[in-house]
Amino acid sequence: MMSPPARTGADLLVRPAQSLDREGIWRLLSPVLRKGETYALPRHWGRRQALAYWMDVEHRVYVAQTRDHEIVGTFYLQSNQKGGGSHISNAGFVARSGFGAGRLMAEEALAEAAKLGFRAMQFNFVVSSNLRAVTLWKSLGFRVIGTLPGAFDHPSKGYVDALVMWKDLLPPGV
């Protein structure tokens, strides 16, 4: 399968991840996992477990890099479910702040999902206290279609809600 072309922002390049990107991806994932504030993944995971999850064979993995090749963001794109639910996409994102990688990667993920024929994108578990993510998704047209009360055990805020967010990728009526 041929890799999709890279997409550029002002100072960033978003491209499919390569095996050599694993260390840069780990440098992004490690502090996010340790903090435990935004992903319902084990905080104790080491490099091997985290990269096995992120780079899973069913994930299409991408990175955002600066002009000097520093990886400042990564995302994966996948089917949200198997079989009868495989027409809906899902994605996961991690970005360092200050580079604009989050928005650029989100736009790339939506475009790629549409190109791949997905009818919508669904996020199953957006931690409600992750205001940067919730604000970004809403600005890109996602809507909250469900709230899971107290579903996330935040390390400093206690039990907070998780949101199910949805965005149609097809024009109305299709």
Coordinates of C-alpha atoms in Angstrom, one line a residue:
M1 CA 0.0 0.0 0.0
M2 CA 1.3 3.4 -0.9
S3 CA 1.7 6.0 1.8
P4 CA -0.4 9.2 1.5
P5 CA 1.5 12.3 0.7
A6 CA 2.7 14.4 3.6
R7 CA 0.8 17.6 4.5
T8 CA 2.4 20.7 5.6
G9 CA 1.5 23.5 8.0
A10 CA 3.3 26.8 8.4
D11 CA 6.3 25.1 10.0
L12 CA 5.2 21.5 10.4
L13 CA 5.0 18.5 8.2
V14 CA 2.4 15.7 8.9
R15 CA 3.4 12.4 7.4
P16 CA 2.9 8.7 7.9
A17 CA 5.1 7.4 10.8
Q18 CA 8.1 5.2 10.1
S19 CA 9.9 2.7 12.3
L20 CA 12.6 5.3 13.0
D21 CA 10.0 7.6 14.5
R22 CA 9.4 5.3 17.5
E23 CA 11.7 7.1 19.9
G24 CA 10.2 10.5 19.0
I25 CA 6.7 9.1 19.5
W26 CA 7.7 7.6 22.9
R27 CA 9.0 11.0 24.0
L28 CA 5.5 12.3 23.4
L29 CA 3.6 9.4 24.9
S30 CA 5.7 8.9 28.1
P31 CA 4.8 12.2 29.9
V32 CA 1.2 11.9 28.9
L33 CA 0.9 8.4 30.3
R34 CA 2.8 9.4 33.5
K35 CA 0.5 12.3 34.1
G36 CA -2.6 10.2 33.6
E37 CA -4.9 13.2 32.9
T38 CA -6.1 12.6 29.3
Y39 CA -5.9 8.9 28.3
A40 CA -7.5 5.9 30.0
L41 CA -4.3 3.9 29.6
P42 CA -2.1 2.4 32.3
R43 CA 0.2 5.1 33.9
H44 CA 2.9 2.5 34.5
W45 CA 3.2 1.4 30.9
G46 CA 6.8 1.5 29.7
R47 CA 8.1 2.1 26.2
R48 CA 7.4 -1.3 24.9
Q49 CA 3.7 -1.5 26.0
A50 CA 3.0 2.1 24.9
L51 CA 4.5 1.8 21.5
A52 CA 2.9 -1.6 20.9
Y53 CA -0.5 0.0 21.6
W54 CA 0.1 3.2 19.6
M55 CA 1.8 1.4 16.6
D56 CA -0.7 -1.4 16.6
V57 CA -1.1 -3.1 13.2
E58 CA -4.6 -1.8 12.8
H59 CA -3.6 1.8 13.4
R60 CA -2.5 4.1 10.6
V61 CA 0.1 6.2 12.5
Y62 CA 1.2 9.7 11.6
V63 CA 3.7 12.2 13.0
A64 CA 3.9 16.0 12.9
Q65 CA 7.5 17.2 12.7
T66 CA 9.3 20.5 12.7
R67 CA 11.6 21.6 9.9
D68 CA 14.5 20.3 11.9
H69 CA 12.8 16.9 12.1
E70 CA 11.7 17.1 15.8
I71 CA 8.5 15.1 16.3
V72 CA 6.0 17.3 18.1
G73 CA 2.8 15.3 17.5
T74 CA 1.5 11.9 16.6
F75 CA -1.9 10.4 15.9
Y76 CA -3.4 7.2 14.8
L77 CA -6.4 6.5 12.7
Q78 CA -8.5 3.3 12.7
S79 CA -12.0 1.9 12.4
N80 CA -13.9 2.6 15.6
Q81 CA -15.4 -1.0 15.5
K82 CA -15.1 -4.1 13.4
G83 CA -17.7 -5.6 11.1
G84 CA -20.9 -3.5 10.9
G85 CA -19.3 -0.6 12.7
S86 CA -16.2 -0.4 10.5
H87 CA -17.5 2.5 8.5
I88 CA -16.9 4.9 11.4
S89 CA -13.4 6.1 12.2
N90 CA -11.7 6.7 15.5
A91 CA -8.4 8.4 16.3
G92 CA -6.0 9.2 19.1
F93 CA -3.8 12.2 19.4
V94 CA -0.8 13.5 21.4
A95 CA 0.9 16.8 20.7
R96 CA 3.3 19.1 22.4
S97 CA 1.8 22.5 22.9
G98 CA 3.0 25.6 21.2
F99 CA 3.5 24.2 17.7
G100 CA -0.1 24.0 16.3
A101 CA 0.3 20.3 15.7
G102 CA -3.0 19.3 17.4
R103 CA -5.1 21.3 14.9
L104 CA -3.0 20.4 11.9
M105 CA -3.1 16.7 12.8
A106 CA -6.9 16.8 13.5
E107 CA -7.5 18.3 10.1
E108 CA -5.3 15.8 8.5
A109 CA -7.0 12.9 10.3
L110 CA -10.5 14.1 9.2
A111 CA -9.3 14.5 5.6
E112 CA -7.7 11.1 5.6
A113 CA -10.7 9.4 7.2
A114 CA -13.0 10.9 4.5
K115 CA -10.6 9.9 1.8
L116 CA -10.6 6.3 3.1
G117 CA -14.4 6.2 2.9
F118 CA -15.3 6.5 6.6
R119 CA -18.7 8.1 7.1
A120 CA -18.0 9.7 10.4
M121 CA -15.4 10.0 13.2
Q122 CA -16.2 9.1 16.8
F123 CA -14.2 9.6 19.9
N124 CA -15.3 7.2 22.5
F125 CA -13.7 8.7 25.6
V126 CA -12.7 12.3 25.7
V127 CA -11.9 13.3 29.2
S128 CA -14.2 16.3 30.0
S129 CA -11.4 18.1 32.0
N130 CA -9.2 18.0 28.9
L131 CA -10.5 21.4 27.8
R132 CA -7.9 22.0 25.1
A133 CA -9.1 18.8 23.3
V134 CA -12.8 19.4 23.9
T135 CA -12.5 23.0 22.6
L136 CA -10.5 21.8 19.5
W137 CA -12.9 19.1 18.6
K138 CA -15.9 21.4 19.0
S139 CA -14.2 24.0 16.8
L140 CA -13.8 21.3 14.1
G141 CA -17.5 20.5 14.1
F142 CA -17.6 17.6 16.6
R143 CA -20.6 17.4 18.9
V144 CA -21.0 15.7 22.2
I145 CA -23.5 12.8 21.7
G146 CA -23.0 11.2 25.1
T147 CA -21.6 11.7 28.6
L148 CA -20.3 8.9 30.7
P149 CA -20.7 10.2 34.3
G150 CA -17.6 9.9 36.4
A151 CA -16.0 7.4 33.9
F152 CA -12.4 8.7 34.2
D153 CA -10.4 8.7 37.5
H154 CA -8.3 11.8 37.1
P155 CA -5.2 11.8 39.3
S156 CA -5.9 15.2 40.9
K157 CA -9.6 16.0 40.1
G158 CA -11.1 12.6 41.1
Y159 CA -13.9 11.1 39.0
V160 CA -14.7 13.3 36.0
D161 CA -17.0 12.7 33.0
A162 CA -15.9 11.3 29.7
L163 CA -17.5 12.5 26.5
V164 CA -18.5 10.6 23.4
M165 CA -17.9 13.0 20.4
W166 CA -19.0 12.7 16.8
K167 CA -18.5 14.3 13.5
D168 CA -20.2 13.4 10.2
L169 CA -17.7 13.2 7.3
L170 CA -20.3 12.9 4.5
P171 CA -22.5 15.8 3.2
P172 CA -26.0 15.7 4.7
G173 CA -28.3 13.2 2.9
V174 CA -25.5 10.9 1.7

